[in-house]
PDB file of C-alpha atoms in Angstrom:
ATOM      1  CA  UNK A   1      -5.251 107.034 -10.315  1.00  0.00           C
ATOM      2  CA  UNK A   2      -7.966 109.172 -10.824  1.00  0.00           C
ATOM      3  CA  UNK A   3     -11.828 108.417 -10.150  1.00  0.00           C
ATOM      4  CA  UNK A   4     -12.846 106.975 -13.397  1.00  0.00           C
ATOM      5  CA  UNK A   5      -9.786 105.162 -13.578  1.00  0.00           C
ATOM      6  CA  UNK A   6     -10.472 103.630  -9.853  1.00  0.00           C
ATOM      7  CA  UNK A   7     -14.610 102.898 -11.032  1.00  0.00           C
ATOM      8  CA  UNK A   8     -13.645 101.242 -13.671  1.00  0.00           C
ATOM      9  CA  UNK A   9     -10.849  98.773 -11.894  1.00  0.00           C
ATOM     10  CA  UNK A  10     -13.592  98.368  -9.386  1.00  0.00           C
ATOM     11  CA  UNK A  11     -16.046  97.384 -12.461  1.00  0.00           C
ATOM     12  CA  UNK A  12     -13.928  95.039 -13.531  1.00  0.00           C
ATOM     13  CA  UNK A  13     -13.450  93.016 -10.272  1.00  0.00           C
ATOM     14  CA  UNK A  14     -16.794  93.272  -9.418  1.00  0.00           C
ATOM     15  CA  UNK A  15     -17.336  90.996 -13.061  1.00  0.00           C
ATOM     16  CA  UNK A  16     -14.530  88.852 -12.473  1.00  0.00           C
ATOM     17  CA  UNK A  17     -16.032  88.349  -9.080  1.00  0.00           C
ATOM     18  CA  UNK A  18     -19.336  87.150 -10.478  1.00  0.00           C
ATOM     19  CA  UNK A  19     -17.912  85.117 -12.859  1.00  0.00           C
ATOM     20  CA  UNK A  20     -15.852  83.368 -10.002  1.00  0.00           C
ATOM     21  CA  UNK A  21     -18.989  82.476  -8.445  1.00  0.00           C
ATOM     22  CA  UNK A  22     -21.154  81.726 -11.309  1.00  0.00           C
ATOM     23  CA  UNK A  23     -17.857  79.192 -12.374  1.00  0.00           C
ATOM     24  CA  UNK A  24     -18.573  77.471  -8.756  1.00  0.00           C
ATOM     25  CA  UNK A  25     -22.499  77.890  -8.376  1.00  0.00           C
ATOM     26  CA  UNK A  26     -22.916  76.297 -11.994  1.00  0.00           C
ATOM     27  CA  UNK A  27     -20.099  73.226 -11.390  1.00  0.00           C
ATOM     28  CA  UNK A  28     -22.362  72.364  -7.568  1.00  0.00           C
ATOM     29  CA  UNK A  29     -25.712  72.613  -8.889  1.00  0.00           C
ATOM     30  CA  UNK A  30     -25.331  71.980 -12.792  1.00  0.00           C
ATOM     31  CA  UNK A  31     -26.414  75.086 -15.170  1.00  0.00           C
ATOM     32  CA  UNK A  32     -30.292  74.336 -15.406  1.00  0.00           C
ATOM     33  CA  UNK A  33     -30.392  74.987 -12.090  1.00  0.00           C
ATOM     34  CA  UNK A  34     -28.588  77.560 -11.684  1.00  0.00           C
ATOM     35  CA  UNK A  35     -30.475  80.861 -10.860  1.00  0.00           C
ATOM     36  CA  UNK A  36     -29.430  84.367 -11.015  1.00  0.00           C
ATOM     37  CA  UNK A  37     -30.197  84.356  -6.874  1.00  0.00           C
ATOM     38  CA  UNK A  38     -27.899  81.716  -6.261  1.00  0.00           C
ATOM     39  CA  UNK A  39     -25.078  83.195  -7.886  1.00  0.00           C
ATOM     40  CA  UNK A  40     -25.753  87.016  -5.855  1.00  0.00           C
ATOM     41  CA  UNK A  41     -26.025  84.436  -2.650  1.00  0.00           C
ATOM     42  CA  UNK A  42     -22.589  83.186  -3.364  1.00  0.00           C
ATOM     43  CA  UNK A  43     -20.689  86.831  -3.182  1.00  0.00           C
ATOM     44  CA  UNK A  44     -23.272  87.986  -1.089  1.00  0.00           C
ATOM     45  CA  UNK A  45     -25.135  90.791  -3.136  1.00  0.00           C
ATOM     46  CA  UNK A  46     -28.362  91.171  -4.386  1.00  0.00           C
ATOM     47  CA  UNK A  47     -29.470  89.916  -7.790  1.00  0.00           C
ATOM     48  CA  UNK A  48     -29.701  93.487  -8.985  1.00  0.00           C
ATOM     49  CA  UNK A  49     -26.090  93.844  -8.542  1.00  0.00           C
ATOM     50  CA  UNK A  50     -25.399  90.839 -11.130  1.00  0.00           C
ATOM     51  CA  UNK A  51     -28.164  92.360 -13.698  1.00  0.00           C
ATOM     52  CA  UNK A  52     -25.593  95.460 -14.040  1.00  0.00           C
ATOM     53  CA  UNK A  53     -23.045  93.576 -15.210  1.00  0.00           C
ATOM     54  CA  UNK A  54     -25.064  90.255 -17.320  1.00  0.00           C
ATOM     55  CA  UNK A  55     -28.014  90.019 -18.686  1.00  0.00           C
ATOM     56  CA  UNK A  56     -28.871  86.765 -17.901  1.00  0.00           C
ATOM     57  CA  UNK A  57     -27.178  83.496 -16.925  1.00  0.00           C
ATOM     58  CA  UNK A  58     -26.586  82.483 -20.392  1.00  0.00           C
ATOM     59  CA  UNK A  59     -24.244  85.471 -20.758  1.00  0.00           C
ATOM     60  CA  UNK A  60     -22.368  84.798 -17.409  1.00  0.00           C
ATOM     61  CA  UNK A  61     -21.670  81.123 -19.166  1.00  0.00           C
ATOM     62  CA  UNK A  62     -20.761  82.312 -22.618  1.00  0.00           C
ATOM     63  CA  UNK A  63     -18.089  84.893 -20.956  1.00  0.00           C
ATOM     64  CA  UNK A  64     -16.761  81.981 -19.063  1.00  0.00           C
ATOM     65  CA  UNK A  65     -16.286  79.562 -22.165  1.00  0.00           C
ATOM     66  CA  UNK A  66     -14.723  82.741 -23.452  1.00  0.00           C
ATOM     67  CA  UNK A  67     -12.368  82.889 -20.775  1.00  0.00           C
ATOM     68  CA  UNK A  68     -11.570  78.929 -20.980  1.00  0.00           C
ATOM     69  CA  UNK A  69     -10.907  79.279 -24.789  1.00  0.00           C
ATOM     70  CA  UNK A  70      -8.561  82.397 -24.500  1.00  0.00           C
ATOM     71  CA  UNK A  71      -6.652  81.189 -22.057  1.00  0.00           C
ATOM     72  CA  UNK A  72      -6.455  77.717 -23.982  1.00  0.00           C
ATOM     73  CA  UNK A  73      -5.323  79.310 -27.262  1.00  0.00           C
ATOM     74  CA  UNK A  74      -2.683  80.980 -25.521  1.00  0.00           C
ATOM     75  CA  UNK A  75      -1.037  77.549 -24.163  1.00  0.00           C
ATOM     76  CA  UNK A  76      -0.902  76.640 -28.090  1.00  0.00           C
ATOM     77  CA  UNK A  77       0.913  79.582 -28.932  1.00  0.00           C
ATOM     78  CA  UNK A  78       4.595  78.346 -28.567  1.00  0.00           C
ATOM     79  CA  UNK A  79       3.508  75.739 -31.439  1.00  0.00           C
ATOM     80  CA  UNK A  80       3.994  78.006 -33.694  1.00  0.00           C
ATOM     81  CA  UNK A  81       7.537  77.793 -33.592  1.00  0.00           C
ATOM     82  CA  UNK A  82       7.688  74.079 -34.724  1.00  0.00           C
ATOM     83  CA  UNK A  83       7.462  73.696 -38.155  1.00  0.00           C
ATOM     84  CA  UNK A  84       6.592  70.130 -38.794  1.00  0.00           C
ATOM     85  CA  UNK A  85       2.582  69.498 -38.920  1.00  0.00           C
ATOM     86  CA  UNK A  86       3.063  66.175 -37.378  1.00  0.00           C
ATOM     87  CA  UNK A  87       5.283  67.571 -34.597  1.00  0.00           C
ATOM     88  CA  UNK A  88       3.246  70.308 -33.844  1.00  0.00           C
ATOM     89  CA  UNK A  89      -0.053  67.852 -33.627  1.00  0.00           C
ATOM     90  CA  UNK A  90       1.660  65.423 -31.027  1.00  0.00           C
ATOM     91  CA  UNK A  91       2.550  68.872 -28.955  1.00  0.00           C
ATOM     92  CA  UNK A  92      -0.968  70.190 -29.625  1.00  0.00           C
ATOM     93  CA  UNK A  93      -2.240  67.116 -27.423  1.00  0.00           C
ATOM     94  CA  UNK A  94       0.509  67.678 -24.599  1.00  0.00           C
ATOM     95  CA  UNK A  95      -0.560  70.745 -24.236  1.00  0.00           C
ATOM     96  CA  UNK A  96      -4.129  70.319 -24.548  1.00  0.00           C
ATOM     97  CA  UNK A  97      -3.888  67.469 -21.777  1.00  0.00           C
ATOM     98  CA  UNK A  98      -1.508  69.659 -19.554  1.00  0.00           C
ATOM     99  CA  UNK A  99      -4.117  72.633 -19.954  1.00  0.00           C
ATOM    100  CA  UNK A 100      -6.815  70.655 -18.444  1.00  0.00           C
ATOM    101  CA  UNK A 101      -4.688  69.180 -15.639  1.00  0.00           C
ATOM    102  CA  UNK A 102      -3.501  72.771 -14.448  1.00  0.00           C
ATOM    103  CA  UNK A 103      -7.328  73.813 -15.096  1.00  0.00           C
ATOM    104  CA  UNK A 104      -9.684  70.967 -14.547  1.00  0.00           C
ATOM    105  CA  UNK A 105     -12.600  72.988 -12.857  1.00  0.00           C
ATOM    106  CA  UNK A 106     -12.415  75.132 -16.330  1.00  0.00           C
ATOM    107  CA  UNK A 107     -12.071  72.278 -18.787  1.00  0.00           C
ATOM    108  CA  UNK A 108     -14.877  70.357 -16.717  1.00  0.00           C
ATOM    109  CA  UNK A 109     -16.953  73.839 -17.380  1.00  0.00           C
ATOM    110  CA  UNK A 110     -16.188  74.099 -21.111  1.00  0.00           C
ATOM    111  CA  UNK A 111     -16.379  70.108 -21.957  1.00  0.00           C
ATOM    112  CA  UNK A 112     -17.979  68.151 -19.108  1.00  0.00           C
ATOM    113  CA  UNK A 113     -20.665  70.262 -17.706  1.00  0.00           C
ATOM    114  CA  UNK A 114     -24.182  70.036 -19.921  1.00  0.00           C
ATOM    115  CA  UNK A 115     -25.498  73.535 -21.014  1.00  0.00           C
ATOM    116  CA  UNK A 116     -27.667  73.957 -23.963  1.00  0.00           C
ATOM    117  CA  UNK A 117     -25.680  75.323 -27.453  1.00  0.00           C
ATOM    118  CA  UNK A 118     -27.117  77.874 -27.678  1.00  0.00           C
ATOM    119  CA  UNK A 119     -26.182  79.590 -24.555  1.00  0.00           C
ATOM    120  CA  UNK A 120     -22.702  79.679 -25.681  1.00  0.00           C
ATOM    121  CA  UNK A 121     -23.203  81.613 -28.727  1.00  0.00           C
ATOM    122  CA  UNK A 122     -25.827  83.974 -27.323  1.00  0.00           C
ATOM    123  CA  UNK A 123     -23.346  86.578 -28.924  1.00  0.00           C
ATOM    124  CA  UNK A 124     -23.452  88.413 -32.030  1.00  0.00           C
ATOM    125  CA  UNK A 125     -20.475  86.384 -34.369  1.00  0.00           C
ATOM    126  CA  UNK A 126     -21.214  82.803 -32.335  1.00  0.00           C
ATOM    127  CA  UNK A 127     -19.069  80.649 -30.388  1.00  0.00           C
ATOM    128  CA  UNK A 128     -16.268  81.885 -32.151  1.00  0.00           C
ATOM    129  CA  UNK A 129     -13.427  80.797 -29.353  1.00  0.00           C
ATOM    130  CA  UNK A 130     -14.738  77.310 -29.324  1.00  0.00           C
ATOM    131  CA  UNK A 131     -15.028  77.272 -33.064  1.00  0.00           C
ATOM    132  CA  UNK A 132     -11.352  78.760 -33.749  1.00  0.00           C
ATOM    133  CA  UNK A 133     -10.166  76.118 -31.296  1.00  0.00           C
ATOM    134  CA  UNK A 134     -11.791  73.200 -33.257  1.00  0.00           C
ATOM    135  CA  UNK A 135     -10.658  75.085 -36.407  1.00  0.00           C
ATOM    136  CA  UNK A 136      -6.770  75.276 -34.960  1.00  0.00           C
ATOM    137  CA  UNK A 137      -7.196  71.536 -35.045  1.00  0.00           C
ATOM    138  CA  UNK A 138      -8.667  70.609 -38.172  1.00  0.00           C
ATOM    139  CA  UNK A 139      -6.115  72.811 -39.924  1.00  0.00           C
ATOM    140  CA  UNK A 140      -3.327  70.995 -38.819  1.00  0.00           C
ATOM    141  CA  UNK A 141      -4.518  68.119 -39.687  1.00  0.00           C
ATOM    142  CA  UNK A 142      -4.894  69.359 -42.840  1.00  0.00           C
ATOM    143  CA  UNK A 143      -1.625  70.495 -42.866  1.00  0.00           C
ATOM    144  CA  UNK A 144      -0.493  66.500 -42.268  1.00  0.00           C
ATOM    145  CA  UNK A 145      -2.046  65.366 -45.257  1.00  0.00           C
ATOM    146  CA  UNK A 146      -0.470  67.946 -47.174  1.00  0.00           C
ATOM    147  CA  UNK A 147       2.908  66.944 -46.505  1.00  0.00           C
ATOM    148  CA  UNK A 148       2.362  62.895 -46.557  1.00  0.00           C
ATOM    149  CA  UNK A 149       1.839  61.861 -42.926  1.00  0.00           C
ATOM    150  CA  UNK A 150      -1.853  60.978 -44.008  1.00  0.00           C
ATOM    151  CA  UNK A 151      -3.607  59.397 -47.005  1.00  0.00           C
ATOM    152  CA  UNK A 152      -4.404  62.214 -49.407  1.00  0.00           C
ATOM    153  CA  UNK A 153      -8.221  60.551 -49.078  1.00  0.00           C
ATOM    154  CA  UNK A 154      -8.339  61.806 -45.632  1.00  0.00           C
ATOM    155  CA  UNK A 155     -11.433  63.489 -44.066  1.00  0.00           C
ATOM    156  CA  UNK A 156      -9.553  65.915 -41.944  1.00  0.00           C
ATOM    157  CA  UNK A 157     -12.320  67.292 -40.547  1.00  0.00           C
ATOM    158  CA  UNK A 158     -13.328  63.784 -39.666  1.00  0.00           C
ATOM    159  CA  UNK A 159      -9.301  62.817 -38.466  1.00  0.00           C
ATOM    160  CA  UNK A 160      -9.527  65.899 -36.348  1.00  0.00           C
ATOM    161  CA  UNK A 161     -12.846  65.009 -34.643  1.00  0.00           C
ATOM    162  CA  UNK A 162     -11.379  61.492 -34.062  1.00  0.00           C
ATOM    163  CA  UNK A 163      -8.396  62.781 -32.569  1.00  0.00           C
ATOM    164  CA  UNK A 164     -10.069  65.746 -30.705  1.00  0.00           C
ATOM    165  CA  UNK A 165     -12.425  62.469 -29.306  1.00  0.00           C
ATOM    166  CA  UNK A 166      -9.451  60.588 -28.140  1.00  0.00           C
ATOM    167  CA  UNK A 167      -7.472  63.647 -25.879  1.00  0.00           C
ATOM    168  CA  UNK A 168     -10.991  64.481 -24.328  1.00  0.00           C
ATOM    169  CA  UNK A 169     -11.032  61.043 -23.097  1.00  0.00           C
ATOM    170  CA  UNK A 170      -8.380  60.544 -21.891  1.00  0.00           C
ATOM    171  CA  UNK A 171      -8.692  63.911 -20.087  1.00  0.00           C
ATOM    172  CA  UNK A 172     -12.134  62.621 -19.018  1.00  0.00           C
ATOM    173  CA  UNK A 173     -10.956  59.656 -17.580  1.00  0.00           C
ATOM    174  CA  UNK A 174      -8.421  61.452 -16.150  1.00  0.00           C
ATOM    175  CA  UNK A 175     -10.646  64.241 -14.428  1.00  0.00           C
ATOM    176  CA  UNK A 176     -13.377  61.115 -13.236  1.00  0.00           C
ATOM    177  CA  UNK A 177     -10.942  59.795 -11.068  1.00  0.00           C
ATOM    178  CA  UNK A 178     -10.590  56.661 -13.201  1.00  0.00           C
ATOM    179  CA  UNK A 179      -6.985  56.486 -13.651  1.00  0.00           C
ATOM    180  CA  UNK A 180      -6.209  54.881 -10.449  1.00  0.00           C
ATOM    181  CA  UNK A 181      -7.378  52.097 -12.184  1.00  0.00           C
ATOM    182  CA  UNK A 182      -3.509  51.257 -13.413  1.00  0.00           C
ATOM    183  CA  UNK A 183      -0.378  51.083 -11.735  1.00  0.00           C
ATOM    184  CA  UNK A 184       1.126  54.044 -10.111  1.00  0.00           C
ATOM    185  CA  UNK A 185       3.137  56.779 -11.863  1.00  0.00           C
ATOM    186  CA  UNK A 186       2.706  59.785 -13.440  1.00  0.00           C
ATOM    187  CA  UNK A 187      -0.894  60.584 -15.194  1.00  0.00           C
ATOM    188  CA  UNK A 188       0.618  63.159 -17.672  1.00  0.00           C
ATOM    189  CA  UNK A 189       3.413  61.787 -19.046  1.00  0.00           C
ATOM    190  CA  UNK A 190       0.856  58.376 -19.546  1.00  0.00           C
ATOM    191  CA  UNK A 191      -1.711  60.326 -20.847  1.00  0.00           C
ATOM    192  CA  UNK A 192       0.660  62.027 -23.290  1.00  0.00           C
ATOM    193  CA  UNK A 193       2.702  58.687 -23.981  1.00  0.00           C
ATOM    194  CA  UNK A 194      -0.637  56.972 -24.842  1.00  0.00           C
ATOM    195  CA  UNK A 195      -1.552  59.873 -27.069  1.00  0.00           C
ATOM    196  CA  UNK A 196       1.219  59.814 -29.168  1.00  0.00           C
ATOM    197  CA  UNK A 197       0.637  56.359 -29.119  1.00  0.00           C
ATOM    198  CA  UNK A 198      -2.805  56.955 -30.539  1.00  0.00           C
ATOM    199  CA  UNK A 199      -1.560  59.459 -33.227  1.00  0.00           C
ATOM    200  CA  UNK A 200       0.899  57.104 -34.423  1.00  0.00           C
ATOM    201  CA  UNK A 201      -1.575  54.175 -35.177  1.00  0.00           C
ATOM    202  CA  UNK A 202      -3.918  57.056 -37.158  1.00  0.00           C
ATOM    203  CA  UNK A 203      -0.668  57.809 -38.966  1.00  0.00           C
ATOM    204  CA  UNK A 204      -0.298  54.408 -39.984  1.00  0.00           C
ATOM    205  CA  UNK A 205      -3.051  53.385 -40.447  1.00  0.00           C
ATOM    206  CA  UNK A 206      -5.305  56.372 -42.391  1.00  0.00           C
TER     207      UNK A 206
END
């Protein structure tokens, strides 16, 4: 490896470092107050050091939403393969719910944790992983209509926003610590039994 090959590598964990301990600093003490200090004090540098790599905090949260919605629209990739809309929606929810189980310090960064708008579109082009996401959704349910599993009077966007509503609270609920409240057993397969449960009363009844 030669020496701008090994500065670069180096470059790169240094960032991945800082966004590690932004991810922690801004989940402890909420993003308001969240400095630029307490972020150097949690990998032990100076502030300068995070300055070379971000311009500000907003940045260091927008590149972590990026993160969370790349590596989210990568667990929705083997949907592709399943050619019914309706059976690709109900597997759209598994895997939304599994992706926040395996990654609930991430999903409670991207969904739970307050942070003004327009921090996460403090790029040139927007929020544009958040906004393909949502867009992922509201297609399919499109998609649904179009082939008779909804009334062709159907607000998609509207059905999607409903839908997207129901998943993030059950993943809420889920993340809160408020499903001890039933019986035990296993939280995913009733969080995904009660979705399709959901998606089945929106099928027959919009």
């Amino acid at each position: 490896m030669g020496i701008a090959e090994r500065k670069e590598r180096e470059k790169e964990e240094m960032r991945e470092l800082i966004l590690q301990a932004a991810s922690h600093v801004f989940l402890a003490r909420g993003f308001e107050k969240t400095s630029i200090r307490n972020i150097a004090d949690r990998i032990e540098y100076s502030p300068a050091t995070i300055y070379l790599y971000f311009k500000d905090k907003n940045e260091i949260m927008y590149e972590l939403h990026k993160g969370g919605f790349e590596k989210m629209l990568q667990e929705f990739i083997p949907l592709r393969s399943i050619m019914d809309p309706f059976a690709r929606l109900v597997e759209m929810g598994h895997h939304y719910i599994k992706f926040a189980i395996e990654n609930k310090e991430l999903y409670d960064l991207m969904f739970l944790m307050e942070a003004p708008m327009e921090t996460l579109a403090c790029k040139e082009g927007g929020w544009d992983e958040g906004e393909k996401t949502i867009d992922m959704l509201i297609r399919l349910v499109q998609e649904c209509r179009d082939a008779g599993y909804f009334k062709k009077e159907t607000d998609h966007q509207t059905a999607a926003l409903t839908i997207w509503s129901y998943v993030h609270g059950l993943v809420t609920i889920y993340l809160k610590n408020r499903m001890q409240v039933f019986e035990d057993g296993d939280d995913l397969e009733r969080m995904q039994k009660s979705y399709v449960l959901f998606i089945e009363m929106i099928r027959s009844g919009i």
